[in-house]
Amino acid sequence: MKTLEELLLEDAQAPLADDFFTARVMGALPARAPRASWWKALLILGSTALGGLLAALFAPSGTSALQGVLDLSASHYLTPSALAVVGTAVTIAIAGAVLAADE
Amino acid sequence: MPPAASATDAELILSVLERDDRRAFAELVNRHQSRVRTVLRRLTKGDFALADDLAQETFVLAWKNLRHFRFEARFSTWIYRIAFNAWQSEARKKHEVLLDDPDAVQIADDSRAELPDAASRIDLERAMATLSDGERAAIAACYYGDLSHEEAAQALGIPLGTVKTHVLRAKAKLRARLTGKDAT
């Protein structure tokens, strides 16, 4: 005589032969997508930084990265140079976040 | 080098994540296939072919999403959740699965009372097939999946109270079936 609890546990614990099931699953696995590597991160962040730098260098007179940093340190946030520096920093941060999410 | 049989699930998962180690994943599949397939066989009312298709889908999804596995939970809990989702998706294609609306009726838990000598696992399998989807899912999660009521609620996506009610009701029905006291 056994209880329902015992019968349920007996049924649940009865081992099921593999019968090539594992091989079937392994055969159905897709190939892993190639993982992002360090050079990919360097390429994205580097090109973003270079783009920001070039944009700052070739911007109309009065806008330079150095001037932007000086403006920010003097609490002048709305000058063209300060906005260019902030924009570049935000762009690099977004590129970094995209890379982190990809990983 | 093949993964050691003594390696924990967490160690095998790390091997898969860090080295793309397929043999480690094969060991995980081999380790959990019996319970996952049994759970799905009970959920699909004994449709072994469908259960194995769903089990395969479950492990393939686990492989694809392994990087989202949180190590604070047991791998078995996580894989059962995927299996239940696969079963619910399949069941929805055929009919609506109602997991969360049991009647609010008090049911006595007399599952520790003894069954007739003749009651077998085959009788149990047949009796399981007569349960509602929700009742069968709750029993499959708590007994076959070895989940706590809380883990079952999480895996099935239904409230804890509903799981408890489903389990009590299912056990009452199973007992009635197995003792021949079922009127239906």
XYZ file of N, CA and C in Angstrom:
861
model
N 0.852 -1.200 0.000
C 0.000 0.000 0.000
C 0.888 1.251 0.000
N 0.607 2.152 -0.917
C 1.376 3.386 -0.917
C 0.422 4.564 -1.019
N 0.930 5.716 -0.648
C 0.093 6.912 -0.673
C 0.213 7.577 -2.051
N -0.671 8.517 -2.298
C -0.612 9.264 -3.567
C 0.715 10.008 -3.677
N 1.155 10.592 -2.564
C 2.439 11.309 -2.551
C 3.559 10.377 -3.022
N 3.574 9.170 -2.469
C 4.635 8.210 -2.806
C 4.554 7.792 -4.271
N 3.325 7.581 -4.749
C 3.154 7.177 -6.148
C 3.600 8.290 -7.100
N 3.276 9.536 -6.753
C 3.688 10.683 -7.578
C 5.212 10.793 -7.614
N 5.843 10.665 -6.456
C 7.300 10.788 -6.404
C 7.975 9.627 -7.134
N 7.393 8.440 -6.996
C 7.946 7.270 -7.691
C 7.892 7.481 -9.203
N 6.759 7.998 -9.675
C 6.596 8.246 -11.103
C 7.553 9.337 -11.574
N 7.672 10.400 -10.757
C 8.536 11.525 -11.140
C 9.999 11.110 -11.189
N 10.399 10.232 -10.279
C 11.821 9.878 -10.168
C 12.214 8.696 -11.052
N 11.235 8.086 -11.707
C 11.566 6.950 -12.579
C 12.459 7.457 -13.710
N 13.690 6.942 -13.826
C 14.590 7.465 -14.863
C 14.100 7.123 -16.263
N 14.275 8.075 -17.148
C 13.876 7.889 -18.540
C 15.158 7.705 -19.351
N 15.253 6.610 -20.087
C 16.469 6.358 -20.877
C 16.684 7.472 -21.885
N 17.939 7.818 -22.103
C 18.253 8.932 -23.007
C 17.795 8.648 -24.441
N 18.022 7.411 -24.898
C 17.590 7.011 -26.245
C 17.962 8.025 -27.324
N 19.199 8.474 -27.296
C 19.738 9.423 -28.289
C 19.100 10.812 -28.209
N 18.363 11.078 -27.125
C 17.738 12.398 -27.022
C 18.806 13.491 -26.951
N 19.844 13.256 -26.130
C 20.900 14.273 -25.992
C 21.559 14.544 -27.341
N 21.819 13.461 -28.092
C 22.442 13.628 -29.421
C 21.517 14.428 -30.342
N 20.236 14.179 -30.224
C 19.247 14.892 -31.053
C 19.268 16.391 -30.723
N 19.328 16.705 -29.435
C 19.376 18.118 -29.031
C 20.663 18.762 -29.530
N 21.790 18.063 -29.340
C 23.073 18.645 -29.735
C 23.117 18.883 -31.242
N 22.452 18.001 -31.993
C 22.401 18.178 -33.442
C 21.534 19.352 -33.861
N 20.632 19.760 -32.992
C 19.705 20.854 -33.321
C 20.208 22.215 -32.841
N 21.326 22.226 -32.116
C 21.817 23.510 -31.590
C 22.345 24.389 -32.721
N 21.991 25.652 -32.706
C 22.546 26.559 -33.717
C 23.988 26.912 -33.362
N 24.724 27.379 -34.360
C 26.095 27.827 -34.088
C 26.020 29.100 -33.257
N 26.963 29.238 -32.346
C 27.021 30.462 -31.550
C 27.360 31.653 -32.441
N 26.723 32.786 -32.195
C 27.097 34.004 -32.902
C 28.487 34.408 -32.416
N 29.361 34.868 -33.318
C 30.695 35.262 -32.858
C 30.592 36.383 -31.827
N 31.350 36.254 -30.761
C 31.277 37.250 -29.685
C 32.060 38.499 -30.074
N 31.595 39.628 -29.612
C 32.307 40.873 -29.863
C 33.665 40.800 -29.175
N 34.719 41.186 -29.892
C 36.048 41.090 -29.290
C 36.575 42.489 -28.977
N 37.741 42.524 -28.333
C 38.276 43.805 -27.870
C 38.542 44.761 -29.021
N 38.987 44.202 -30.188
C 39.287 45.089 -31.315
C 38.030 45.743 -31.867
N 36.903 45.021 -31.736
C 35.641 45.601 -32.208
C 35.264 46.796 -31.327
N 35.434 46.610 -30.019
C 35.138 47.693 -29.082
C 36.051 48.887 -29.353
N 37.365 48.567 -29.585
C 38.345 49.630 -29.840
C 37.997 50.390 -31.107
N 37.588 49.640 -32.127
C 37.239 50.248 -33.417
C 36.051 51.207 -33.262
N 35.010 50.748 -32.564
C 33.810 51.580 -32.429
C 34.087 52.811 -31.570
N 34.710 52.575 -30.406
C 34.982 53.713 -29.513
C 36.003 54.663 -30.141
N 37.045 54.094 -30.788
C 38.086 54.917 -31.405
C 37.541 55.765 -32.531
N 36.717 55.151 -33.402
C 36.173 55.921 -34.524
C 35.198 56.983 -34.035
N 34.465 56.674 -32.971
C 33.557 57.674 -32.407
C 34.348 58.858 -31.842
N 35.433 58.541 -31.120
C 36.261 59.602 -30.531
C 36.915 60.440 -31.622
N 37.408 59.748 -32.681
C 38.062 60.462 -33.790
C 37.064 61.369 -34.497
N 35.856 60.836 -34.705
C 34.808 61.643 -35.347
C 34.488 62.882 -34.519
N 34.393 62.700 -33.224
C 34.109 63.834 -32.330
C 35.221 64.859 -32.372
N 36.463 64.360 -32.400
C 37.624 65.250 -32.425
C 37.666 66.050 -33.715
N 37.451 65.357 -34.852
C 37.462 66.046 -36.155
C 36.349 67.084 -36.227
N 35.175 66.704 -35.713
C 34.052 67.650 -35.722
C 34.395 68.892 -34.918
N 35.086 68.695 -33.786
C 35.456 69.839 -32.948
C 36.518 70.694 -33.641
N 37.501 70.025 -34.319
C 38.585 70.755 -34.974
C 38.104 71.575 -36.157
N 37.171 70.996 -36.920
C 36.711 71.684 -38.127
C 35.431 72.492 -37.926
N 35.064 72.647 -36.699
C 33.869 73.435 -36.396
C 34.164 74.917 -36.653
N 33.136 75.769 -36.830
C 33.366 77.200 -37.055
C 34.275 77.794 -35.977
N 34.937 78.885 -36.335
C 35.901 79.455 -35.395
C 35.238 79.744 -34.055
N 36.007 79.629 -33.057
C 35.465 79.861 -31.707
C 35.018 78.593 -31.033
N 34.954 77.461 -31.802
C 34.571 76.192 -31.171
C 35.754 75.234 -31.230
N 36.322 74.939 -30.125
C 37.397 73.950 -30.065
C 37.205 73.132 -28.802
N 37.811 71.925 -28.832
C 37.637 71.032 -27.686
C 38.212 71.669 -26.421
N 39.409 72.295 -26.613
C 40.053 72.897 -25.436
C 39.193 74.025 -24.883
N 38.688 74.857 -25.841
C 37.832 75.974 -25.419
C 36.584 75.440 -24.714
N 36.082 74.325 -25.237
C 34.885 73.716 -24.641
C 35.128 73.280 -23.213
N 36.272 72.642 -23.001
C 36.613 72.190 -21.642
C 36.753 73.389 -20.724
N 37.422 74.460 -21.246
C 37.604 75.674 -20.431
C 36.252 76.303 -20.101
N 35.362 76.328 -21.098
C 34.019 76.894 -20.871
C 33.271 76.095 -19.808
N 33.361 74.757 -19.912
C 32.654 73.907 -18.944
C 33.204 74.121 -17.540
N 34.541 74.241 -17.450
C 35.133 74.425 -16.121
C 34.764 75.785 -15.537
N 34.427 76.722 -16.430
C 34.010 78.047 -15.946
C 32.492 78.142 -15.816
N 31.832 76.992 -15.891
C 30.365 76.900 -15.752
C 29.619 77.602 -16.869
N 30.257 77.720 -18.051
C 29.562 78.270 -19.220
C 29.137 77.089 -20.094
N 27.925 76.577 -19.809
C 27.519 75.323 -20.428
C 26.928 75.473 -21.833
N 26.485 76.669 -22.191
C 25.738 76.809 -23.440
C 26.536 77.448 -24.578
N 27.847 77.526 -24.455
C 28.658 78.043 -25.562
C 28.785 76.939 -26.616
N 29.013 77.264 -27.888
C 29.145 76.242 -28.942
C 30.235 75.212 -28.608
N 31.373 75.688 -28.086
C 32.462 74.754 -27.768
C 32.063 73.793 -26.657
N 31.429 74.315 -25.607
C 31.016 73.450 -24.494
C 30.011 72.411 -24.971
N 29.063 72.858 -25.824
C 28.047 71.925 -26.345
C 28.703 70.840 -27.210
N 29.748 71.238 -27.981
C 30.451 70.259 -28.836
C 31.133 69.200 -27.972
N 31.769 69.641 -26.889
C 32.460 68.693 -25.997
C 31.448 67.753 -25.341
N 30.342 68.338 -24.851
C 29.313 67.510 -24.200
C 28.733 66.511 -25.209
N 28.477 67.006 -26.444
C 27.922 66.119 -27.488
C 28.855 64.957 -27.795
N 30.176 65.266 -27.890
C 31.157 64.206 -28.164
C 31.173 63.179 -27.035
N 31.165 63.694 -25.794
C 31.199 62.783 -24.632
C 29.967 61.886 -24.610
N 28.801 62.483 -24.906
C 27.560 61.697 -24.905
C 27.615 60.626 -25.991
N 28.148 61.007 -27.179
C 28.236 60.047 -28.285
C 29.116 58.859 -27.905
N 30.264 59.139 -27.282
C 31.170 58.062 -26.865
C 30.488 57.186 -25.806
N 29.762 57.828 -24.878
C 29.075 57.062 -23.823
C 28.018 56.137 -24.434
N 27.294 56.660 -25.447
C 26.260 55.824 -26.091
C 26.914 54.648 -26.810
N 28.037 54.910 -27.498
C 28.743 53.820 -28.193
C 29.177 52.760 -27.181
N 29.671 53.200 -26.044
C 30.084 52.261 -24.992
C 28.913 51.446 -24.475
N 27.764 52.129 -24.277
C 26.575 51.431 -23.774
C 26.088 50.393 -24.777
N 26.152 50.759 -26.069
C 25.734 49.815 -27.122
C 26.625 48.575 -27.097
N 27.922 48.819 -26.943
C 28.864 47.689 -26.878
C 28.587 46.818 -25.657
N 28.335 47.462 -24.525
C 28.074 46.710 -23.292
C 26.814 45.873 -23.448
N 25.778 46.453 -24.073
C 24.526 45.715 -24.268
C 24.743 44.543 -25.210
N 25.619 44.729 -26.208
C 25.920 43.660 -27.158
C 26.570 42.481 -26.462
N 27.396 42.752 -25.456
C 28.053 41.679 -24.703
C 27.066 40.987 -23.782
N 39.063 18.153 -23.277
C 38.811 17.260 -22.140
C 37.306 17.240 -21.820
N 36.704 16.065 -21.728
C 35.270 16.029 -21.442
C 34.974 16.530 -20.039
N 33.793 17.127 -19.845
C 33.474 17.652 -18.520
C 33.350 16.518 -17.509
N 33.807 16.808 -16.299
C 33.721 15.782 -15.251
C 32.269 15.572 -14.853
N 31.926 14.305 -14.609
C 30.548 14.000 -14.222
C 30.210 14.618 -12.872
N 31.275 14.912 -12.092
C 31.036 15.485 -10.769
C 30.880 17.005 -10.815
N 31.110 17.593 -11.993
C 30.992 19.053 -12.098
C 29.570 19.480 -11.776
N 29.433 20.607 -11.093
C 28.093 21.105 -10.767
C 27.466 21.724 -12.013
N 26.169 21.934 -11.949
C 25.487 22.585 -13.074
C 26.116 23.952 -13.350
N 26.404 24.683 -12.278
C 26.964 26.034 -12.438
C 28.318 25.972 -13.150
N 29.144 24.980 -12.804
C 30.454 24.843 -13.452
C 30.292 24.516 -14.941
N 29.327 23.665 -15.241
C 29.084 23.317 -16.646
C 28.599 24.539 -17.423
N 27.717 25.309 -16.804
C 27.193 26.511 -17.475
C 28.331 27.496 -17.749
N 29.227 27.654 -16.771
C 30.367 28.560 -16.969
C 31.252 28.071 -18.114
N 31.422 26.752 -18.216
C 32.225 26.206 -19.330
C 31.592 26.549 -20.668
N 30.260 26.466 -20.713
C 29.552 26.790 -21.958
C 29.728 28.273 -22.274
N 29.548 29.110 -21.270
C 29.599 30.554 -21.506
C 31.012 31.036 -21.832
N 31.989 30.476 -21.149
C 33.358 30.991 -21.323
C 34.080 30.359 -22.512
N 33.799 29.064 -22.761
C 34.573 28.367 -23.800
C 33.698 27.803 -24.910
N 32.410 28.163 -24.878
C 31.498 27.638 -25.895
C 31.557 26.103 -25.904
N 31.627 25.522 -24.710
C 31.897 24.092 -24.549
C 30.616 23.275 -24.754
N 30.501 22.676 -25.927
C 29.293 21.905 -26.259
C 29.200 20.609 -25.459
N 30.358 20.067 -25.091
C 30.307 18.822 -24.311
C 29.769 19.093 -22.913
N 30.063 20.275 -22.402
C 29.511 20.641 -21.090
C 27.993 20.787 -21.199
N 27.535 21.361 -22.315
C 26.083 21.495 -22.483
C 25.440 20.125 -22.672
N 26.129 19.232 -23.391
C 25.597 17.875 -23.567
C 25.440 17.190 -22.212
N 26.381 17.429 -21.305
C 26.298 16.853 -19.963
C 25.075 17.423 -19.212
N 24.827 18.723 -19.393
C 23.642 19.342 -18.770
C 22.357 18.716 -19.314
N 22.307 18.546 -20.630
C 21.119 17.941 -21.257
C 20.929 16.526 -20.736
N 22.013 15.770 -20.737
C 21.953 14.376 -20.286
C 21.489 14.291 -18.823
N 21.922 15.252 -18.034
C 21.613 15.261 -16.601
C 20.139 15.593 -16.346
N 19.560 16.457 -17.181
C 18.204 16.948 -16.908
C 17.139 16.403 -17.863
N 17.548 15.668 -18.892
C 16.578 15.243 -19.910
C 15.456 14.375 -19.337
N 15.796 13.510 -18.405
C 14.796 12.573 -17.896
C 13.629 13.316 -17.231
N 13.970 14.227 -16.306
C 12.916 14.956 -15.598
C 12.132 15.877 -16.543
N 12.870 16.578 -17.424
C 12.197 17.521 -18.332
C 11.239 16.773 -19.255
N 11.698 15.641 -19.788
C 10.835 14.870 -20.703
C 9.655 14.256 -19.955
N 9.892 13.814 -18.721
C 8.786 13.249 -17.939
C 7.740 14.318 -17.637
N 8.206 15.492 -17.214
C 7.278 16.604 -16.953
C 6.435 16.885 -18.196
N 7.110 16.959 -19.350
C 6.386 17.292 -20.578
C 5.466 16.156 -21.024
N 5.853 14.921 -20.749
C 4.962 13.792 -21.079
C 3.682 13.866 -20.267
N 3.812 14.253 -19.005
C 2.606 14.373 -18.177
C 1.772 15.570 -18.631
N 2.453 16.670 -18.964
C 1.728 17.878 -19.395
C 0.985 17.650 -20.700
N 1.572 16.857 -21.594
C 0.951 16.627 -22.905
C 0.036 15.400 -22.891
N -0.325 14.963 -21.705
C -1.244 13.820 -21.538
C -0.720 12.562 -22.221
N 0.577 12.355 -22.148
C 1.151 11.106 -22.667
C 1.499 11.124 -24.141
N 1.480 12.294 -24.770
C 1.891 12.381 -26.177
C 3.424 12.447 -26.207
N 4.061 11.285 -26.269
C 5.516 11.216 -26.125
C 6.259 11.972 -27.231
N 5.759 11.874 -28.455
C 6.452 12.535 -29.576
C 6.422 14.057 -29.388
N 5.240 14.572 -29.035
C 5.122 16.014 -28.817
C 5.977 16.433 -27.615
N 5.945 15.617 -26.566
C 6.730 15.935 -25.362
C 8.220 16.023 -25.696
N 8.716 15.096 -26.508
C 10.141 15.127 -26.856
C 10.471 16.304 -27.776
N 9.534 16.650 -28.659
C 9.753 17.847 -29.498
C 9.856 19.092 -28.622
N 8.954 19.181 -27.635
C 8.969 20.342 -26.739
C 10.216 20.341 -25.861
N 10.647 19.139 -25.453
C 11.866 19.036 -24.637
C 13.076 19.502 -25.447
N 13.112 19.101 -26.716
C 14.218 19.548 -27.580
C 14.193 21.069 -27.724
N 13.001 21.603 -27.967
C 12.846 23.065 -28.084
C 13.312 23.749 -26.799
N 12.988 23.130 -25.666
C 13.368 23.684 -24.366
C 14.885 23.798 -24.238
N 15.592 22.733 -24.573
C 17.052 22.755 -24.424
C 17.717 23.664 -25.462
N 17.144 23.733 -26.649
C 17.712 24.644 -27.657
C 17.536 26.098 -27.200
N 16.371 26.404 -26.633
C 16.146 27.759 -26.110
C 17.087 28.044 -24.946
N 17.321 27.037 -24.119
C 18.253 27.203 -22.998
C 19.650 27.530 -23.515
N 20.068 26.835 -24.555
C 21.377 27.084 -25.170
C 21.474 28.526 -25.678
N 20.410 28.955 -26.359
C 20.426 30.305 -26.939
C 20.418 31.388 -25.860
N 19.780 31.093 -24.734
C 19.593 32.127 -23.705
C 20.428 31.900 -22.454
N 21.408 31.039 -22.541
C 22.161 30.667 -21.339
C 22.847 31.868 -20.684
N 23.222 32.850 -21.494
C 23.904 34.010 -20.919
C 22.967 34.811 -19.997
N 21.652 34.585 -20.126
C 20.698 35.286 -19.257
C 20.414 34.505 -17.978
N 21.017 33.330 -17.831
C 20.787 32.526 -16.619
C 21.399 33.242 -15.418
N 20.583 33.342 -14.356
C 21.052 33.970 -13.116
C 21.452 32.864 -12.156
N 22.651 32.916 -11.686
C 23.189 31.798 -10.918
C 22.584 31.650 -9.523
N 21.765 32.611 -9.099
C 21.141 32.446 -7.777
C 20.007 31.414 -7.807
N 19.503 31.134 -9.011
C 18.437 30.119 -9.136
C 19.050 28.787 -9.554
N 18.309 27.701 -9.293
C 18.775 26.387 -9.758
C 18.575 26.304 -11.272
N 19.485 25.609 -11.949
C 19.334 25.437 -13.393
C 18.037 24.697 -13.693
N 17.687 23.726 -12.838
C 16.465 22.947 -13.078
C 15.231 23.854 -13.034
N 15.201 24.792 -12.097
C 14.057 25.717 -12.015
C 13.939 26.515 -13.303
N 15.094 26.972 -13.772
C 15.130 27.789 -14.987
C 14.688 26.976 -16.202
N 15.175 25.742 -16.305
C 14.852 24.920 -17.485
C 13.374 24.512 -17.454
N 12.822 24.281 -16.254
C 11.401 23.929 -16.185
C 10.540 25.114 -16.617
N 10.999 26.304 -16.266
C 10.225 27.485 -16.677
C 10.172 27.558 -18.212
N 11.300 27.296 -18.847
C 11.330 27.295 -20.310
C 10.413 26.191 -20.843
N 10.468 25.026 -20.199
C 9.639 23.892 -20.646
C 8.150 24.231 -20.509
N 7.764 24.839 -19.385
C 6.356 25.202 -19.201
C 5.920 26.237 -20.232
N 6.806 27.185 -20.533
C 6.478 28.186 -21.548
C 6.295 27.529 -22.913
N 7.177 26.576 -23.224
C 7.074 25.870 -24.518
C 5.755 25.113 -24.587
N 5.397 24.463 -23.481
C 4.134 23.709 -23.452
C 2.935 24.656 -23.572
N 2.983 25.788 -22.853
C 1.866 26.738 -22.915
C 1.720 27.319 -24.320
N 2.854 27.617 -24.966
C 2.784 28.150 -26.338
C 2.145 27.128 -27.262
N 2.550 25.879 -27.117
C 1.997 24.813 -27.953
C 0.509 24.625 -27.672
N 0.157 24.649 -26.366
C -1.244 24.437 -25.997
C -2.126 25.579 -26.490
N -1.573 26.797 -26.492
C -2.354 27.945 -26.957
C -2.701 27.825 -28.436
N -1.845 27.135 -29.180
C -2.126 26.964 -30.607
C -3.388 26.115 -30.799
N -3.662 25.252 -29.811
C -4.788 24.327 -29.961
C -6.031 24.807 -29.215
N -5.831 25.286 -28.011
C -6.948 25.800 -27.206
C -6.385 26.681 -26.107
N -7.279 27.380 -25.426
C -6.841 28.284 -24.367
C -6.452 27.494 -23.123
N -5.290 27.770 -22.591
C -4.884 27.114 -21.341
C -5.274 28.002 -20.170
N -6.089 27.482 -19.304
C -6.530 28.267 -18.155
C -5.754 27.814 -16.927
N -4.827 28.662 -16.513
C -3.991 28.275 -15.380
C -4.366 29.006 -14.101
N -5.240 29.996 -14.192
C -5.347 30.863 -13.025
C -6.769 31.136 -12.548
N -7.704 30.261 -12.803
C -9.035 30.577 -12.303
C -9.711 29.384 -11.609
N -9.079 28.826 -10.579
C -9.744 27.738 -9.868
C -10.900 28.278 -9.038
N -11.917 27.456 -8.830
C -13.017 27.866 -7.965
C -12.505 27.963 -6.535
N -13.025 28.910 -5.808
C -12.581 29.097 -4.422
C -13.314 28.124 -3.501
N -12.947 26.872 -3.600
C -13.587 25.846 -2.777
C -12.525 25.223 -1.873
N -12.845 25.043 -0.607
C -11.899 24.409 0.306
C -11.838 22.909 0.007
N -10.625 22.401 -0.135
C -10.455 20.971 -0.413
C -9.537 20.383 0.653
N -9.937 19.265 1.211
C -9.101 18.625 2.220
C -7.959 17.886 1.546
N -6.740 17.990 2.110
C -5.590 17.271 1.569
C -5.494 15.906 2.251
N -6.015 14.864 1.592
C -5.930 13.524 2.172
C -5.009 12.642 1.330
N -4.012 13.290 0.693
C -3.138 12.541 -0.208
C -2.208 11.587 0.539
N -2.155 11.678 1.874
C -1.321 10.735 2.617
C -2.093 9.457 2.936
N -3.388 9.470 2.620
C -4.170 8.240 2.804
C -3.696 7.209 1.791
N -3.773 5.943 2.136
C -3.206 4.901 1.281
C -4.123 4.566 0.097
N -3.451 4.212 -1.015
C -4.174 3.847 -2.237
C -4.305 2.330 -2.292
N -5.198 1.803 -3.110
C -5.295 0.350 -3.259
C -3.987 -0.222 -3.798
N -3.707 -1.461 -3.501
C -2.472 -2.116 -3.947
C -2.310 -2.065 -5.459
N -3.435 -2.123 -6.156
C -3.382 -2.211 -7.616
C -3.000 -0.895 -8.281
N -3.031 0.208 -7.528
C -2.734 1.509 -8.144
C -1.294 1.538 -8.656
N -1.136 1.813 -9.947
C 0.210 1.778 -10.542
C 0.526 3.110 -11.205
N 1.754 3.197 -11.698
C 2.160 4.422 -12.387
C 1.360 4.617 -13.668
N 0.953 3.505 -14.290
C 0.152 3.621 -15.523
C -1.219 4.207 -15.192
N -1.802 3.745 -14.075
C -3.090 4.314 -13.637
C -2.926 5.807 -13.354
N -1.805 6.132 -12.713
C -1.546 7.537 -12.373
C -1.445 8.376 -13.636
N -0.728 7.850 -14.634
C -0.564 8.577 -15.894
C -1.935 8.834 -16.531
N -2.791 7.827 -16.495
C -4.140 7.988 -17.074
C -4.945 8.999 -16.260
N -4.817 8.915 -14.950
C -5.564 9.840 -14.090
C -5.088 11.270 -14.293
N -3.770 11.436 -14.500
C -3.208 12.781 -14.734
C -3.818 13.411 -15.979
N -4.073 12.572 -16.987
C -4.608 13.092 -18.251
C -6.025 13.643 -18.096
N -6.711 13.286 -16.999
C -8.084 13.768 -16.809
C -8.123 15.113 -16.076
N -6.984 15.552 -15.576
C -6.958 16.830 -14.843
C -7.062 18.006 -15.813
N -7.447 19.149 -15.268
C -7.446 20.354 -16.111
C -5.991 20.751 -16.377
N -5.793 21.634 -17.370
C -4.431 22.066 -17.696
C -3.732 22.662 -16.483
N -4.454 23.505 -15.754
C -3.861 24.165 -14.595
C -3.480 23.178 -13.510
N -4.367 22.231 -13.249
C -4.090 21.224 -12.215
C -2.903 20.352 -12.616
N -2.902 19.948 -13.892
C -1.812 19.094 -14.361
C -0.484 19.849 -14.306
N -0.519 21.120 -14.692
C 0.710 21.921 -14.672
C 1.226 22.078 -13.243
N 0.317 22.303 -12.299
C 0.740 22.490 -10.903
C 1.353 21.209 -10.340
N 0.721 20.075 -10.622
C 1.264 18.795 -10.141
C 2.607 18.509 -10.826
N 2.669 18.776 -12.129
C 3.916 18.525 -12.860
C 5.045 19.377 -12.289
N 4.740 20.626 -11.978
C 5.781 21.516 -11.461
C 6.227 21.103 -10.058
N 5.262 20.823 -9.194
C 5.597 20.585 -7.779
C 6.130 19.179 -7.519
N 5.661 18.191 -8.233
C 6.103 16.815 -7.976
C 7.127 16.342 -9.004
N 6.837 16.562 -10.271
C 7.751 16.071 -11.305
C 8.926 17.034 -11.501
N 8.649 18.320 -11.376
C 9.713 19.306 -11.512
C 10.422 19.597 -10.210
N 9.914 19.041 -9.105
C 10.535 19.209 -7.790
C 10.660 20.683 -7.405
N 9.697 21.483 -7.798
C 9.728 22.903 -7.464
C 8.888 23.151 -6.209
N 9.265 24.158 -5.450
C 8.427 24.576 -4.325
C 7.185 25.262 -4.910
N 6.192 25.493 -4.078
C 4.997 26.188 -4.569
C 5.367 27.571 -5.116
N 6.292 28.227 -4.429
C 6.705 29.572 -4.871
C 7.402 29.487 -6.244
N 8.304 28.515 -6.381
C 9.021 28.362 -7.654
C 8.056 27.977 -8.774
N 7.063 27.137 -8.432
C 6.073 26.723 -9.430
C 5.253 27.927 -9.890
N 4.866 28.775 -8.939
C 4.090 29.971 -9.282
C 4.891 30.853 -10.236
N 6.182 30.962 -9.938
C 7.060 31.775 -10.779
C 7.206 31.142 -12.172
N 7.419 29.827 -12.180
C 7.630 29.136 -13.461
C 6.381 29.178 -14.332
N 5.205 29.048 -13.695
C 3.956 28.994 -14.458
C 3.369 30.381 -14.707
N 3.884 31.365 -13.983
C 3.374 32.724 -14.142
C 1.969 32.900 -13.596
N 1.670 32.220 -12.502
C 0.354 32.350 -11.860
C 0.555 32.617 -10.374
N -0.481 33.138 -9.681
C -0.312 33.454 -8.261
C -0.061 32.204 -7.405
N 0.638 32.426 -6.287
C 0.974 31.327 -5.376
C -0.276 30.599 -4.880
N -1.301 31.388 -4.518
C -2.536 30.785 -4.011
C -3.182 29.873 -5.053
N -3.074 30.263 -6.303
C -3.657 29.462 -7.383
C -2.928 28.128 -7.509
N -1.611 28.168 -7.379
C -0.833 26.921 -7.439
C -1.280 25.979 -6.326
N -1.401 26.520 -5.102
C -1.783 25.680 -3.961
C -3.167 25.071 -4.183
N -4.085 25.880 -4.690
C -5.440 25.383 -4.940
C -5.427 24.297 -6.012
N -4.668 24.546 -7.092
C -4.579 23.557 -8.170
C -4.013 22.239 -7.652
N -2.979 22.326 -6.824
C -2.339 21.100 -6.302
C -3.326 20.320 -5.437
N -4.004 21.034 -4.535
C -4.965 20.360 -3.650
C -6.083 19.709 -4.450
N -6.608 20.471 -5.393
C -7.718 19.957 -6.201
C -7.276 18.761 -7.049
N -6.080 18.886 -7.622
C -5.566 17.795 -8.467
C -5.365 16.529 -7.647
N -4.816 16.688 -6.451
C -4.565 15.501 -5.630
C -5.881 14.843 -5.213
N -6.888 15.670 -4.932
C -8.196 15.111 -4.572
C -8.767 14.319 -5.755
N -8.629 14.885 -6.960
C -9.146 14.209 -8.159
C -8.372 12.923 -8.438
N -7.053 13.002 -8.307
C -6.225 11.815 -8.578
C -6.567 10.693 -7.605
N -6.712 11.088 -6.353
C -7.014 10.078 -5.348
C -8.380 9.422 -5.626
N -9.342 10.272 -6.006
C -10.667 9.742 -6.313
C -10.590 8.765 -7.490
N -9.804 9.143 -8.504
C -9.646 8.273 -9.674
C -8.999 6.941 -9.290
N -7.932 7.056 -8.525
C -7.134 5.858 -8.212
C -7.820 4.926 -7.217
N -8.752 5.468 -6.442
C -9.470 4.611 -5.500
C -10.826 4.198 -6.053
N -11.122 4.671 -7.269
C -12.391 4.285 -7.882
C -13.584 5.011 -7.315
N -13.334 6.139 -6.631
C -14.446 6.881 -6.035
C -14.841 8.076 -6.891
N -14.274 8.121 -8.090
C -14.583 9.240 -8.981
C -15.921 9.003 -9.656
N -16.813 9.985 -9.513
C -18.153 9.843 -10.078
C -18.178 10.045 -11.579
N -17.170 10.822 -12.115
C -17.181 11.163 -13.539
C -16.712 10.007 -14.393
